[in-house]
């Protein structure tokens, strides 16, 4: 990988800045705190994103800004790659957002996790680093922050060794042994379980042999039962064919029996009808005789007499009405005369109307006149009353006579109606007797025909009677054949089921035996595998690990010592490595603690260790694509002027396509090909 450019937006002390990285050696020059390390952290953020405990989002986004971004353009494995990552501030804090990956002009939008996975692929780093918070491989081979440079001298030996084992991939041998031990344990458990199951194998083989013999016997029995069932079925079919042949004759017999029964029933019905009709004719004749006896002459017609009597009654009623009117008129006159008399008697000496004097004689004369008038009307009333009484008596006589005449006329009408009814009944009886006689004659003829047909059917029954016996005998034989066929079929079904069950049992036992024999082979394989793991694989991985470890240790120690000698020209002060890759420092032949070294000497030890580690990793891990790049952050901290001069030789010997150094030492500018100057004013960094 070669860096081409880096663009920053609101990253730490930068508002907006773009840095171009040429090939060769480049120095990022500037005062302490000017923003040099920010560029290195931005490169790491662009590649791997936020790293928990190592690179926090809050340490990257510029204070007071809502969002920021880093865009890194690099050449990776002959591909033009541009990576963009973003940071956003919300109410919950600062988080990294989705990113973009542009490869040879093809852009993809990815989550931060997806983007990291793609970068690891491009860099050739192991995929297990995807879930790691810290990018160890990058930190140990490309870029180590200044504060971590000297940590190698004071790390716990076991932790340092474990880290190096992971970097070099040596821990895979131990993992292989651990996995082999775990696998061995699982295989031993499986082998013991298989051995327990295999204890049943001899018994199962014996049981399978017996089951096979039983299955064979039952199969033969089923074959015989099938033959018997077939023979029974053939007998049944033959019997049914014979009864079918007799069925037509039987049907004729049944038809003749049915016809005979029907004719007998018809004759019984005709006899009953004949008796009924004979009785009907006899009863009709009796009824006609009775009607003749009941018939008599009707009373005389009284219509004319009644008419005359009614006319006389009308005249009497008219005279009586007139008399009553005369009587009422006379009675009114009489009453008026009485009132006049009373009024005249009560009348005073003068007229009440005209006020003239009324003489007594005149008054008396008027009273007498009114009295005479009253008497005259009384006589008239008596005469009229006598007449009315006589007329009423005569009218009552006429009413009684009219009533008697009407009763006689009603009796005549009733007699005439009875006579007409008797005539109608007589006619009906004649018709009934006639129809009954005709029907009786027809019934007699029909009975005669039915009797003839019955005789013919009885003769046919007599001829067909033996057919019934033949049919019944064949029916019995057919039923027996059908029963035998059903029993044979049931026997066949039972035999087939038993044979099938026995076959299934044999197959099941055969499969079980085969399964256990496979288990037996599996158990043998497991036994040999366990022996190979224990005696071969595990010791071999230990030997391979030791050999690789020794080779790495030897090369690492040689490079470590060589780089240190290049930096520190003092034969009395030498470095080496113990078995845990911990630096061993000797001064005049005596081991010396790192704490007793000067600051420049400590930096020299750490730098030599990092350079040696970089070379060994790049040599042993062939897939990584960062071999052409090295970033050194303040590698000369505490160096003397002489040690600074020695750095020229170090840089010449590295022979890298791209080397980026961060230093505030002005002398370092003469050792590199390019210089990028960084300054900071009013909390904002700029590049020149």
XYZ file of C-alpha atoms in Angstrom:
688
model
C 0.000 0.000 0.000
C 1.146 3.506 -0.859
C -0.601 6.611 0.496
C -1.565 9.190 -2.131
C -3.575 11.838 -0.282
C -5.531 12.504 2.899
C -8.418 14.994 3.268
C -9.621 16.119 6.696
C -12.807 17.964 7.626
C -13.348 19.010 11.258
C -10.830 16.483 12.592
C -9.200 17.610 15.848
C -7.306 20.855 15.106
C -8.113 20.800 11.367
C -11.061 22.578 9.749
C -10.347 21.515 6.193
C -7.028 20.252 4.890
C -5.604 17.971 2.211
C -2.135 16.372 2.335
C -0.437 14.844 -0.710
C 1.953 11.958 0.073
C 4.739 11.435 -2.488
C 6.713 8.220 -2.799
C 10.021 8.009 -0.992
C 10.777 9.428 2.446
C 8.590 12.250 3.756
C 8.943 14.198 6.995
C 5.950 15.723 8.749
C 7.646 18.644 10.382
C 6.231 20.945 13.008
C 6.294 21.991 16.608
C 4.978 19.801 19.374
C 1.131 19.963 19.322
C 0.953 21.412 15.818
C -1.204 18.511 14.486
C 1.349 16.020 13.106
C 0.009 13.032 15.067
C -3.553 13.938 14.030
C -2.621 13.068 10.425
C -1.405 9.612 11.497
C -4.513 8.957 13.598
C -6.711 10.065 10.685
C -4.943 7.552 8.416
C -5.609 4.786 10.938
C -9.252 5.910 11.372
C -9.805 5.892 7.601
C -8.512 2.319 7.388
C -10.032 0.706 10.489
C -12.580 3.122 11.964
C -13.060 3.764 15.660
C -11.062 1.334 17.844
C -12.386 0.882 21.356
C -9.770 1.819 23.934
C -7.325 2.970 21.259
C -8.993 5.526 18.987
C -12.174 7.204 20.301
C -14.620 9.219 18.213
C -14.631 11.975 20.815
C -10.852 12.402 20.374
C -11.213 12.925 16.601
C -14.193 15.218 15.988
C -13.290 18.881 16.369
C -14.847 20.532 19.398
C -18.081 22.364 18.659
C -18.625 20.719 15.253
C -21.655 18.486 14.425
C -19.894 16.275 11.889
C -16.538 15.519 10.365
C -14.945 13.215 7.810
C -11.680 11.648 6.668
C -10.975 10.648 3.060
C -7.892 8.562 2.306
C -6.699 7.855 -1.228
C -4.175 5.018 -1.580
C -2.788 2.536 -4.070
C -3.390 -0.994 -2.775
C -2.339 -4.024 -4.791
C -2.396 -2.024 -8.049
C -5.885 -0.619 -7.298
C -6.802 3.030 -6.846
C -8.710 3.005 -3.546
C -10.483 5.921 -1.863
C -11.925 5.444 1.623
C -14.298 7.910 3.295
C -15.413 7.660 6.909
C -17.685 10.086 8.777
C -18.329 11.174 12.357
C -21.589 12.662 13.645
C -22.521 14.247 16.933
C -26.053 13.670 18.336
C -27.740 13.816 21.728
C -26.177 10.474 22.712
C -22.614 11.430 21.787
C -20.291 11.118 18.809
C -20.676 8.114 16.515
C -19.148 6.999 13.267
C -21.595 6.865 10.396
C -21.747 4.916 7.173
C -18.763 5.139 4.858
C -17.899 4.930 1.183
C -15.383 2.837 -0.706
C -14.281 3.810 -4.217
C -12.178 1.202 -6.071
C -11.008 2.058 -9.576
C -13.971 4.410 -9.988
C -16.634 2.015 -8.610
C -18.274 3.388 -5.463
C -20.030 1.480 -2.670
C -21.874 2.761 0.418
C -21.084 0.529 3.404
C -21.613 0.403 7.153
C -18.506 0.965 9.231
C -18.254 -2.785 9.948
C -18.663 -3.728 6.263
C -16.087 -1.108 5.322
C -13.553 -2.503 7.795
C -14.082 -6.018 6.418
C -13.433 -4.812 2.866
C -10.259 -2.933 3.926
C -8.924 -6.032 5.702
C -9.491 -7.964 2.466
C -7.668 -5.324 0.450
C -4.741 -5.213 2.913
C -4.519 -9.009 3.127
C -4.986 -8.953 6.912
C -6.547 -11.972 8.681
C -10.335 -11.802 9.041
C -10.223 -12.486 12.761
C -9.010 -8.876 13.123
C -12.539 -7.742 12.122
C -13.815 -8.216 15.677
C -10.669 -6.950 17.387
C -10.748 -3.503 18.963
C -7.051 -2.955 18.207
C -5.417 -3.386 14.798
C -2.246 -5.097 16.087
C -0.835 -5.966 12.707
C -1.012 -2.370 11.477
C 0.339 -1.012 14.779
C 3.322 -3.388 14.773
C 4.231 -3.245 11.076
C 3.189 0.205 9.769
C 2.438 2.740 12.467
C 3.104 2.807 16.191
C 1.942 5.890 18.124
C 4.690 7.768 19.944
C 3.361 6.869 23.387
C 3.550 3.153 22.545
C 7.131 3.172 21.178
C 8.846 2.394 24.474
C 6.060 0.225 25.915
C 7.737 -2.826 24.403
C 10.497 -2.470 27.017
C 8.142 -2.626 29.974
C 5.291 -4.895 28.834
C 4.531 -8.057 30.761
C 6.667 -10.821 29.143
C 3.736 -13.240 28.882
C 1.495 -10.575 27.322
C 4.270 -9.575 24.895
C 4.903 -13.194 23.931
C 1.172 -13.829 23.424
C 0.908 -10.746 21.203
C 3.877 -11.833 19.086
C 2.511 -15.375 18.799
C -0.689 -13.908 17.364
C 1.188 -11.588 15.014
C 3.397 -14.358 13.627
C 0.561 -16.876 13.564
C 2.483 -19.205 15.872
C -0.509 -19.452 18.175
C -2.210 -21.495 15.447
C -0.058 -24.448 16.447
C -1.127 -24.164 20.051
C -4.726 -23.722 18.941
C -4.280 -26.797 16.782
C -3.009 -28.731 19.822
C -5.837 -27.398 21.981
C -8.335 -28.269 19.277
C -6.709 -31.669 18.901
C -6.983 -32.236 22.662
C -10.619 -31.152 22.612
C -11.244 -33.318 19.566
C -9.478 -36.248 21.236
C -11.673 -35.878 24.275
C -14.804 -35.798 22.109
C -13.561 -38.734 20.039
C -12.800 -40.770 23.165
C -16.327 -40.083 24.428
C -17.717 -41.091 21.043
C -15.515 -44.211 20.962
C -16.652 -45.297 24.433
C -20.301 -44.727 23.426
C -19.757 -46.764 20.255
C -18.051 -49.556 22.208
C -21.042 -49.716 24.540
C -23.384 -50.007 21.555
C -21.161 -52.645 19.937
C -21.724 -54.967 22.907
C -25.153 -55.660 21.366
C -23.725 -56.583 17.954
C -23.307 -60.414 18.495
C -26.806 -60.671 19.966
C -28.233 -58.599 17.099
C -26.500 -60.757 14.500
C -27.996 -63.903 16.080
C -31.408 -62.248 16.290
C -31.102 -61.128 12.655
C -30.290 -64.679 11.544
C -33.342 -66.048 13.378
C -35.500 -63.233 11.989
C -34.316 -64.011 8.452
C -35.285 -67.695 8.893
C -38.668 -66.719 10.312
C -39.224 -64.239 7.492
C -38.413 -66.943 4.952
C -40.852 -69.371 6.599
C -43.623 -66.794 6.752
C -42.950 -65.746 3.148
C -43.413 -69.368 2.049
C -46.591 -69.589 4.153
C -47.836 -66.378 2.570
C -47.115 -67.783 -0.905
C -49.106 -70.931 -0.091
C -51.923 -68.865 1.398
C -51.993 -66.796 -1.796
C -52.309 -70.000 -3.860
C -55.101 -71.258 -1.592
C -56.860 -67.916 -1.804
C -56.571 -67.974 -5.584
C -58.076 -71.484 -5.754
C -60.901 -70.461 -3.375
C -61.552 -67.384 -5.457
C -61.732 -69.497 -8.615
C -64.238 -71.840 -6.892
C -66.289 -68.859 -5.780
C -66.280 -67.414 -9.289
C -67.368 -70.763 -10.761
C -70.179 -71.115 -8.197
C -71.369 -67.582 -8.863
C -71.282 -68.297 -12.620
C -73.465 -71.394 -12.079
C -75.958 -69.544 -9.908
C -76.051 -66.797 -12.486
C -76.998 -69.404 -15.080
C -79.858 -70.559 -12.795
C -80.896 -67.041 -12.008
C -83.014 -66.603 -15.182
C -85.012 -69.741 -14.398
C -85.365 -68.571 -10.797
C -86.555 -65.188 -11.951
C -89.229 -66.822 -14.111
C -90.316 -68.904 -11.116
C -90.499 -65.844 -8.935
C -92.432 -64.012 -11.647
C -94.916 -66.915 -11.865
C -95.318 -66.966 -8.072
C -95.819 -63.236 -8.010
C -98.394 -63.473 -10.842
C -100.202 -66.309 -9.049
C -100.401 -64.379 -5.832
C -101.583 -61.341 -7.712
C -104.310 -63.316 -9.558
C -105.541 -64.915 -6.351
C -105.676 -61.524 -4.747
C -107.564 -60.214 -7.817
C -110.086 -63.081 -7.651
C -110.651 -62.437 -3.941
C -111.185 -58.785 -4.692
C -113.596 -59.618 -7.560
C -115.582 -62.013 -5.359
C -115.866 -59.357 -2.698
C -116.944 -56.818 -5.305
C -119.484 -59.258 -6.778
C -121.080 -59.811 -3.350
C -121.161 -56.087 -2.715
C -122.806 -55.353 -6.071
C -125.411 -58.071 -5.576
C -126.305 -56.573 -2.239
C -126.434 -53.132 -3.837
C -128.964 -54.284 -6.484
C -131.091 -56.017 -3.866
C -131.117 -52.958 -1.601
C -132.005 -50.658 -4.516
C -135.056 -52.782 -5.301
C -136.138 -52.741 -1.678
C -135.789 -48.981 -1.541
C -137.917 -48.526 -4.664
C -140.664 -50.644 -3.135
C -140.606 -48.589 0.022
C -140.832 -45.353 -1.946
C -143.895 -46.588 -3.841
C -145.586 -47.364 -0.535
C -144.781 -43.934 0.844
C -146.150 -42.084 -2.212
C -149.840 -40.574 -1.639
C -152.190 -37.941 -3.283
C -151.371 -34.325 -2.243
C -154.053 -32.072 -0.490
C -156.378 -29.797 -2.586
C -155.083 -26.490 -3.882
C -156.330 -23.580 -1.642
C -154.736 -20.697 -3.475
C -158.060 -19.234 -4.836
C -159.814 -19.519 -1.484
C -156.874 -17.844 0.191
C -156.928 -15.040 -2.358
C -160.677 -14.383 -1.760
C -160.238 -14.418 1.993
C -157.298 -12.001 1.759
C -159.433 -9.637 -0.452
C -162.284 -9.739 2.122
C -159.787 -9.071 4.889
C -158.477 -6.063 2.998
C -162.002 -4.567 2.740
C -162.636 -5.171 6.419
C -159.325 -3.592 7.344
C -160.155 -0.502 5.201
C -163.653 -0.056 6.802
C -162.071 -0.586 10.212
C -159.458 2.087 9.500
C -162.145 4.560 8.378
C -164.253 3.810 11.440
C -161.314 4.425 13.713
C -160.645 7.740 12.013
C -164.342 8.746 12.460
C -164.195 7.661 16.065
C -161.099 9.772 16.675
C -162.728 12.783 14.986
C -165.961 12.418 16.982
C -164.007 12.020 20.188
C -162.059 15.211 19.393
C -165.325 17.141 18.762
C -166.804 15.787 21.994
C -163.735 16.846 23.981
C -163.792 20.290 22.359
C -167.508 20.668 23.333
C -166.641 19.712 26.913
C -163.870 22.298 27.049
C -166.138 24.966 25.555
C -168.743 24.235 28.205
C -166.213 24.551 30.947
C -164.847 27.756 29.510
C -168.315 29.238 29.050
C -169.244 28.309 32.608
C -166.160 30.009 33.866
C -166.610 33.029 31.625
C -167.206 36.437 33.416
C -169.817 39.073 32.509
C -167.592 40.657 29.788
C -165.860 39.087 26.853
C -162.168 38.754 27.574
C -161.310 39.598 24.028
C -163.546 42.470 23.067
C -164.456 43.585 26.608
C -168.121 43.665 25.707
C -170.761 42.519 28.154
C -172.065 38.910 27.663
C -175.728 38.323 28.562
C -176.541 35.344 30.813
C -179.124 33.984 28.412
C -176.683 34.001 25.598
C -174.168 32.207 27.810
C -176.672 29.537 28.776
C -177.723 29.083 25.181
C -174.116 28.576 24.131
C -173.570 26.076 26.945
C -176.665 24.081 25.865
C -175.519 24.097 22.276
C -172.138 22.704 23.313
C -173.871 20.091 25.562
C -176.117 18.998 22.686
C -173.090 18.769 20.496
C -171.320 16.630 23.128
C -174.357 14.315 23.353
C -174.609 13.954 19.635
C -170.924 12.992 19.431
C -171.311 10.505 22.308
C -174.039 8.656 20.454
C -171.939 8.682 17.328
C -168.994 7.294 19.283
C -171.121 4.445 20.639
C -172.326 3.550 17.158
C -168.771 3.656 15.761
C -167.412 1.611 18.700
C -169.980 -1.116 18.077
C -169.033 -1.156 14.427
C -165.335 -1.336 15.246
C -165.895 -4.253 17.597
C -167.891 -6.161 15.013
C -165.268 -5.400 12.324
C -162.396 -6.523 14.565
C -164.228 -9.810 15.270
C -164.838 -10.369 11.583
C -161.160 -9.529 10.850
C -159.960 -12.082 13.416
C -162.178 -14.723 11.834
C -160.762 -13.924 8.420
C -157.143 -14.111 9.800
C -157.796 -17.579 11.202
C -159.322 -18.734 7.961
C -156.395 -17.330 5.929
C -153.921 -19.049 8.276
C -155.682 -22.398 7.907
C -155.726 -22.019 4.140
C -152.006 -21.146 4.105
C -151.201 -24.168 6.303
C -153.147 -26.345 3.874
C -151.219 -24.807 0.956
C -147.869 -25.402 2.750
C -148.827 -29.008 3.419
C -149.699 -29.378 -0.266
C -146.283 -27.904 -1.270
C -144.500 -30.208 1.130
C -146.415 -33.191 -0.169
C -145.619 -32.227 -3.736
C -141.908 -31.790 -2.814
C -141.872 -35.209 -1.114
C -143.435 -36.734 -4.153
C -140.800 -35.111 -6.410
C -138.037 -36.327 -4.073
C -139.442 -39.843 -4.126
C -139.490 -39.735 -7.912
C -135.853 -38.531 -7.981
C -134.785 -41.216 -5.506
C -136.593 -43.776 -7.542
C -134.771 -42.693 -10.677
C -131.418 -42.767 -8.795
C -132.183 -46.191 -7.430
C -133.028 -47.379 -10.913
C -129.735 -46.020 -12.251
C -127.801 -47.448 -9.281
C -129.349 -50.831 -9.748
C -128.657 -50.691 -13.473
C -124.986 -49.695 -13.031
C -124.499 -52.230 -10.256
C -125.958 -54.917 -12.453
C -123.728 -53.954 -15.369
C -120.634 -53.850 -13.135
C -121.618 -57.169 -11.618
C -121.746 -58.735 -15.044
C -118.308 -57.230 -15.895
C -116.881 -58.485 -12.577
C -118.167 -61.976 -13.287
C -116.484 -61.940 -16.675
C -113.225 -60.592 -15.168
C -113.270 -63.255 -12.469
C -113.681 -65.905 -15.075
C -110.655 -64.574 -17.010
C -108.596 -64.321 -13.782
C -109.502 -67.886 -12.878
C -108.314 -69.034 -16.270
C -105.019 -67.091 -15.918
C -104.577 -68.482 -12.396
C -104.960 -72.004 -13.654
C -102.299 -71.302 -16.310
C -99.872 -69.786 -13.725
C -100.384 -72.688 -11.332
C -99.582 -75.062 -14.152
C -96.386 -73.027 -14.871
C -95.479 -73.121 -11.160
C -95.835 -76.842 -11.145
C -93.388 -77.076 -14.047
C -90.873 -74.651 -12.457
C -91.008 -76.072 -8.916
C -87.812 -78.215 -9.327
C -85.887 -75.072 -10.385
C -86.315 -73.662 -6.899
C -84.619 -76.646 -5.351
C -81.755 -76.497 -7.845
C -81.347 -72.748 -7.205
C -81.407 -73.143 -3.421
C -78.865 -75.959 -3.566
C -76.611 -73.859 -5.817
C -77.123 -70.879 -3.495
C -75.891 -72.946 -0.590
C -72.864 -74.129 -2.595
C -72.157 -70.536 -3.701
C -72.404 -69.209 -0.123
C -70.019 -71.909 1.026
C -67.601 -71.021 -1.798
C -67.845 -67.323 -0.936
C -67.211 -68.032 2.745
C -64.256 -70.218 1.838
C -62.909 -67.480 -0.458
C -63.281 -64.853 2.295
C -61.589 -67.081 4.837
C -58.805 -67.839 2.357
C -58.403 -64.113 1.615
C -58.304 -63.348 5.343
C -55.739 -66.109 5.838
C -53.716 -64.714 2.943
C -53.933 -61.168 4.396
C -52.805 -62.407 7.815
C -49.994 -64.392 6.263
C -48.956 -61.417 4.123
C -49.077 -59.091 7.135
C -47.069 -61.520 9.240
C -44.614 -61.992 6.386
C -44.343 -58.228 5.871
C -43.858 -57.659 9.599
C -41.212 -60.360 9.698
C -39.539 -58.878 6.617
C -39.602 -55.415 8.204
C -38.151 -56.851 11.398
C -35.435 -58.613 9.423
C -34.672 -55.402 7.478
C -34.700 -53.370 10.673
C -32.300 -55.796 12.333
C -30.200 -55.875 9.165
C -30.000 -52.074 9.205
C -29.192 -52.116 12.896
C -26.448 -54.697 12.328
C -25.145 -52.615 9.408
C -25.284 -49.502 11.576
C -23.369 -51.203 14.367
C -20.856 -52.595 11.874
C -20.378 -49.023 10.644
C -19.975 -48.014 14.267
C -17.421 -50.805 14.581
C -15.525 -49.354 11.627
C -16.002 -45.871 13.084
C -14.719 -47.067 16.467
C -11.632 -48.577 14.827
C -11.089 -45.350 12.890
C -11.530 -43.318 16.075
C -9.045 -45.528 17.877
C -6.426 -45.085 15.169
C -7.225 -41.338 14.937
C -6.805 -40.918 18.691
C -3.524 -42.759 18.531
C -2.400 -40.531 15.636
C -3.442 -37.359 17.433
C -1.719 -38.401 20.634
C 1.423 -39.889 19.194
C 1.708 -38.018 15.912
C -0.177 -34.766 15.382
C 0.135 -33.115 18.819
C 3.876 -33.814 19.175
C 4.409 -32.772 15.546
C 2.683 -29.402 16.050
C 4.771 -28.862 19.158
C 7.958 -29.620 17.189
C 6.846 -27.427 14.259
C 5.946 -24.616 16.634
C 9.295 -24.907 18.351
C 11.109 -24.925 15.020
C 9.190 -21.912 13.687
C 9.554 -20.154 17.028
C 13.274 -20.809 17.084
C 13.704 -19.606 13.493
C 11.690 -16.455 14.174
C 13.506 -15.884 17.439
C 16.903 -16.273 15.771
C 16.113 -13.945 12.878
C 14.338 -11.459 15.129
C 17.246 -11.408 17.586
C 19.763 -10.938 14.768
C 17.798 -8.063 13.185
C 17.141 -6.494 16.593
C 20.835 -6.546 17.435
C 21.821 -5.269 13.970
C 19.398 -2.344 14.013
C 20.466 -1.389 17.528
C 24.122 -1.470 16.491
C 23.270 0.803 13.562
C 21.619 3.326 15.875
C 24.014 3.054 18.888
C 27.719 2.855 18.003
C 28.861 1.472 21.362
C 30.262 -2.056 21.533
C 29.889 -2.061 25.318
C 26.080 -1.687 25.011
C 24.430 -4.600 23.217
C 20.892 -6.041 23.002
C 19.422 -9.480 22.536
C 16.188 -11.459 23.167
C 15.279 -14.046 25.778
C 12.899 -16.948 25.020
C 9.855 -14.701 25.608
C 11.142 -12.119 23.065
C 11.823 -9.722 25.921
C 14.732 -7.363 25.139
C 17.889 -8.307 27.076
C 20.317 -5.398 27.520
C 23.993 -5.989 28.428
C 26.488 -3.330 29.371
C 30.120 -4.450 29.486
C 28.923 -8.052 29.564
C 26.439 -7.576 32.390
C 22.669 -7.602 32.123
C 21.194 -4.183 32.675
C 17.610 -3.110 33.424
C 15.978 -0.862 30.813
C 15.128 1.661 33.529
C 18.844 2.415 33.940
C 19.240 3.470 30.292
C 19.161 7.070 29.120
C 16.129 8.394 27.257
C 17.882 8.191 23.904
C 19.076 4.642 24.603
C 15.543 3.550 25.533
C 14.243 5.072 22.276
C 17.012 3.277 20.340
C 16.063 -0.080 21.901
C 12.351 0.459 21.127
C 13.076 1.634 17.544
C 15.398 -1.280 16.836
C 12.763 -3.678 18.228
C 10.040 -2.131 16.017
C 12.205 -2.165 12.884
C 13.184 -5.795 13.464
C 9.582 -6.751 14.146
C 8.464 -4.960 10.967
C 10.957 -6.839 8.825
C 10.202 -10.249 10.329
C 6.419 -9.820 10.017
C 6.653 -8.587 6.431
C 8.806 -11.577 5.578
C 6.754 -14.260 7.301
C 3.230 -12.986 6.502
C 3.315 -12.939 2.720
C -0.304 -11.863 2.128
C -0.200 -8.383 3.638
C -0.165 -5.398 1.278
C 1.496 -2.859 3.632
C 5.095 -3.962 3.164
C 6.034 -0.849 1.155
C 4.898 1.604 3.857
C 6.326 2.532 7.256
C 5.255 5.378 9.542
C 7.539 6.408 12.407
C 6.098 8.748 15.050
C 8.864 10.720 16.828
C 11.394 7.886 16.443
C 14.325 10.080 17.705
C 12.821 11.200 21.025
C 15.781 11.840 23.359
C 18.447 11.156 20.702
C 21.788 12.912 20.920
C 23.180 14.736 17.893
C 25.380 11.730 17.130
C 22.390 9.375 17.333
C 20.452 11.672 15.028
C 23.257 11.399 12.496
C 23.035 7.622 12.709
C 19.353 7.855 11.650
C 20.507 8.681 8.097
C 22.036 5.190 7.871
C 18.862 3.663 9.321
C 16.680 5.357 6.735
C 19.013 4.372 3.900
C 18.982 0.741 4.964
C 15.167 0.549 5.150
C 14.866 0.852 1.336
C 11.069 1.364 1.447
C 8.926 2.819 -1.356
C 7.205 5.100 1.129
C 8.446 6.223 4.547
C 6.637 8.842 6.624
C 8.341 10.294 9.661
C 6.911 12.592 12.291
C 9.507 14.686 14.071
C 10.058 18.132 15.444
C 13.833 17.745 14.971
C 14.912 20.212 12.267
C 17.977 18.080 11.525
C 15.760 15.289 10.232
C 14.805 17.419 7.213
C 18.227 16.706 5.708
C 17.661 12.936 5.880
C 14.427 12.771 3.792
C 13.362 13.477 0.244
C 10.216 15.479 1.022
C 9.104 17.727 3.866
C 5.514 18.665 4.755
C 5.355 21.516 7.228
C 2.546 21.788 9.733
C 1.778 24.805 11.839
C -0.947 25.755 14.239
C -2.481 29.115 14.913
C -5.548 29.918 17.005
C -6.227 26.177 17.556
C -6.323 25.498 13.812
C -3.676 23.467 11.988
C -2.547 24.271 8.464
C -0.283 22.484 5.975
C 2.376 24.063 3.786
